[in-house]
Short mmCIF file of C-alpha atoms and ligand atoms in Angstrom, two decimals:
data_model
loop_
_atom_site.label_atom_id
_atom_site.label_comp_id
_atom_site.label_asym_id
_atom_site.label_seq_id
_atom_site.Cartn_x
_atom_site.Cartn_y
_atom_site.Cartn_z
CA MET A 821 133.20 308.63 206.29
CA LEU A 822 128.80 308.49 206.23
CA CYS A 823 130.10 304.41 207.10
CA TYR A 824 131.41 305.53 209.80
CA MET A 825 128.55 308.07 211.15
CA ILE A 826 126.43 305.45 210.30
CA ALA A 827 127.90 303.08 212.45
CA GLY A 828 128.96 305.40 215.64
CA ALA A 829 125.39 306.43 215.95
CA GLY A 830 122.36 304.22 215.36
CA VAL A 831 123.28 300.50 214.07
CA LYS A 832 124.37 300.44 217.21
CA THR A 833 120.72 300.10 218.36
CA HIS A 834 119.90 298.79 214.88
CA PHE A 835 122.34 295.27 216.39
CA TYR A 836 120.78 295.24 219.50
CA TRP A 837 117.37 295.30 218.27
CA SER A 838 118.51 292.22 215.10
CA MET A 839 119.56 290.40 217.88
CA LYS A 840 116.59 290.86 220.66
CA THR A 841 114.03 289.20 217.31
CA SER A 842 116.16 286.95 215.86
CA ASN A 843 114.06 284.31 217.68
CA GLY A 844 117.09 282.26 218.18
CA ASP A 845 117.52 281.68 214.01
CA PRO A 846 121.00 282.61 213.13
CA ASP A 847 119.97 283.03 209.70
CA LEU A 848 116.83 285.89 210.49
CA LEU A 849 120.01 287.58 212.58
CA GLN A 850 122.02 287.75 209.32
CA SER A 851 119.25 288.53 207.37
CA ARG A 852 118.04 291.29 210.03
CA LEU A 853 121.35 292.72 209.70
CA ASP A 854 121.89 293.31 206.40
CA ASN A 855 119.04 294.78 206.89
CA ILE A 856 119.90 297.37 208.54
CA VAL A 857 121.60 299.39 205.03
CA ARG A 858 118.17 298.81 203.92
CA HIS A 859 116.65 300.81 206.43
CA TYR A 860 118.72 303.51 205.54
CA GLN A 861 117.73 303.37 202.08
CA ASN A 862 114.53 304.42 202.71
CA ASP A 863 113.30 300.59 201.85
CA HIS A 864 111.98 299.38 205.03
CA ARG A 865 109.58 296.46 203.20
CA ASN A 866 111.85 294.04 205.37
CA CYS A 867 112.38 296.22 208.61
CA PHE A 868 110.53 294.64 211.87
CA ALA A 869 107.21 295.02 211.42
CA GLY A 870 105.86 294.10 215.53
CA ASN A 871 105.73 289.86 217.18
CA ASP A 872 103.07 289.18 219.93
CA GLN A 873 105.99 290.66 222.37
CA TYR A 874 107.88 293.85 220.90
CA ARG A 875 106.60 296.39 218.71
CA GLY A 876 107.65 297.16 214.90
CA ALA A 877 110.12 299.09 213.74
CA ARG A 878 108.69 303.00 213.97
CA CYS A 879 109.29 302.62 210.08
CA ARG A 880 106.79 300.31 209.60
CA THR A 881 104.04 301.57 212.39
CA ASP A 882 104.15 305.31 212.33
CA PRO A 883 102.69 306.61 209.51
CA ASN A 884 104.66 309.70 209.80
CA TYR A 885 107.41 308.42 209.96
CA LEU A 886 110.80 310.20 208.66
CA PRO A 887 114.05 309.19 207.90
CA GLN A 888 116.01 310.61 211.08
CA ARG A 889 119.36 310.24 208.88
CA THR A 890 120.56 311.33 206.08
CA THR A 891 119.59 308.26 203.12
CA LEU A 892 122.08 306.43 202.74
CA ARG A 893 122.73 306.83 198.13
CA ASP A 894 126.31 306.40 197.75
CA PRO A 895 126.95 303.02 196.23
CA VAL A 896 130.70 303.01 198.23
CA ALA A 897 128.71 303.80 201.48
CA ILE A 898 126.52 300.97 201.09
CA GLN A 899 129.89 299.09 200.08
CA LEU A 900 131.60 300.45 203.88
CA THR A 901 128.47 300.10 205.66
CA THR A 902 127.61 296.03 203.98
CA GLN A 903 131.01 294.65 204.96
CA TRP A 904 131.48 296.89 208.57
CA ILE A 905 128.29 295.09 209.54
CA ARG A 906 129.19 291.76 207.73
CA ASP A 907 132.88 292.26 209.54
CA THR A 908 131.76 292.01 213.04
CA GLN A 909 131.78 289.08 215.20
CA ILE A 910 127.62 289.27 215.60
CA TYR A 911 127.27 288.38 211.38
CA LYS A 912 130.05 285.99 211.16
CA ASN A 913 129.19 284.41 214.39
CA PRO A 914 125.48 284.89 214.06
CA LEU A 915 124.28 281.42 216.90
CA ASP A 916 126.17 282.62 220.04
CA TYR A 917 123.50 286.27 219.44
CA VAL A 918 120.91 284.11 218.83
CA HIS A 919 119.71 283.23 222.50
CA CYS A 920 120.73 287.40 223.65
CA VAL A 921 118.13 288.53 226.16
CA ASP A 922 117.79 291.91 227.87
CA THR A 923 119.29 292.98 231.25
CA HIS A 924 115.96 294.52 232.33
CA TYR A 925 114.39 292.92 235.40
CA ALA A 926 118.44 291.76 236.54
CA GLU A 927 118.23 295.73 236.09
CA SER A 928 115.38 295.94 237.25
CA PHE A 929 115.52 293.82 240.45
CA ASN A 930 119.28 295.39 241.01
CA ASN A 931 117.97 299.02 241.49
CA SER A 932 115.12 297.43 244.06
CA LEU A 933 117.59 295.63 245.90
CA LEU A 934 119.88 298.77 246.27
CA GLN A 935 116.80 301.17 247.18
CA TYR A 936 116.82 298.94 250.75
CA HIS A 937 120.93 298.78 250.88
CA ASP A 938 123.04 301.48 251.77
CA LYS A 939 126.45 300.46 249.92
CA ARG A 940 128.23 302.74 252.17
CA ILE A 941 126.70 300.28 255.30
CA VAL A 942 128.31 297.45 256.25
CA PHE A 943 124.80 295.82 257.89
CA GLY A 944 124.74 292.55 260.30
CA LYS A 945 123.67 289.05 258.79
CA ASP A 946 119.80 289.79 259.98
CA GLN A 947 119.62 293.17 258.77
CA TYR A 948 120.86 292.36 255.59
CA SER A 949 118.67 289.54 255.09
CA MET A 950 115.74 291.43 256.20
CA ARG A 951 116.70 294.34 253.55
CA SER A 952 116.57 291.80 250.51
CA TYR A 953 113.87 290.38 251.29
CA ARG A 954 112.13 293.94 251.90
CA ALA A 955 113.20 294.70 248.36
CA VAL A 956 112.07 291.15 247.23
CA LEU A 957 108.75 291.84 248.53
CA ASP A 958 108.29 295.40 247.24
CA TRP A 959 109.79 293.86 243.65
CA ASN A 960 107.69 291.47 243.33
CA GLU A 961 104.38 294.10 243.86
CA HIS A 962 106.15 296.55 241.66
CA VAL A 963 107.74 294.40 238.24
CA ASP A 964 106.09 295.56 235.41
CA ARG A 965 103.55 297.85 236.68
CA GLU A 966 101.87 300.45 234.02
CA TYR A 967 103.49 303.62 233.94
CA THR A 968 101.52 306.80 233.11
CA SER A 969 103.34 308.07 229.87
CA ILE A 970 106.98 308.13 228.06
CA THR A 971 109.13 311.39 228.50
CA ARG A 972 111.74 311.83 225.85
CA ARG A 973 115.37 312.54 227.47
CA GLN A 974 118.65 313.34 226.35
CA SER A 975 121.66 311.81 227.89
CA ALA A 976 124.76 313.76 229.70
CA THR A 977 126.79 311.27 228.43
CA ASN A 978 125.36 310.46 225.23
CA PRO A 979 123.90 314.09 223.74
CA ARG A 980 122.77 312.38 221.06
CA ALA A 981 120.56 309.81 221.90
CA VAL A 982 117.28 310.91 223.13
CA GLU A 983 116.15 307.77 226.08
CA GLY A 984 111.49 307.24 225.98
CA HIS A 985 111.96 307.34 229.76
CA LYS A 986 108.99 305.84 231.41
CA VAL A 987 106.68 307.81 234.28
CA LEU A 988 105.67 305.09 236.17
CA LYS A 989 102.43 304.91 238.06
CA ARG A 990 103.17 305.23 242.24
CA LYS A 991 103.82 302.44 244.12
CA GLY A 992 101.26 300.55 245.67
CA ASN A 993 103.25 299.26 248.69
CA ASN A 994 100.51 296.53 249.99
CA PHE A 995 103.71 294.23 250.99
CA LYS A 996 103.80 296.54 253.76
CA ALA A 997 99.89 295.45 254.76
CA THR A 998 100.82 292.28 254.02
CA ILE A 999 103.38 292.25 256.79
CA TRP A 1000 102.00 293.46 259.44
CA ASP A 1001 99.01 291.25 259.22
CA THR A 1002 101.31 288.44 259.27
CA TYR A 1003 103.38 289.53 262.12
CA MET A 1004 99.82 291.21 263.93
CA ASP A 1005 98.59 287.44 263.61
CA THR A 1006 101.67 285.55 264.88
CA ILE A 1007 100.43 287.95 268.54
CA PHE A 1008 96.65 287.65 268.16
CA PRO A 1009 96.48 284.23 266.11
CA ALA A 1010 92.68 284.14 265.04
CA VAL A 1011 90.44 281.97 267.10
CA ASN A 1012 88.83 278.96 265.39
ZN1 ZN B 2593 112.81 300.60 208.60
#
């Protein structure tokens, strides 16, 4: 049952990272998936070392890294885990998954929209458009802004997962001044 334990708790993240870092290459994706078992055997030679887009896996970048889970030693467990990974749809059809991208920006923009649209209120067209435009301005200004620290918090729905959560810098909201200036310019056009 070791196989199940590993599969349930940690492998999901490995699959996700394997897809993210496969550079559109199905062979690379499969080799990354095969490497999951080696990672749990505490052999990190082929773990993701990082590229210009993503930081490397902690086992490759943190000198103080200690495996969080039991090292996989039992040959039967190794065989079962390997087979479990190779039986997944992602392993069998790597070409279908190499372009898997994360949904961070879609979700981030959706969050921005929700700050301006109360879903319990049916807005008229003008209100709806105005609020949408403001969400766009807000998002354009603040997406990818820097963070001051990262806190670790436990998820209530998945208590075994501890997620890093970025504490973002305060919003500048300069877009409000831009709206104001644009509005004032329509009332008092600049005299040439
Ligand atoms: Zn590793």
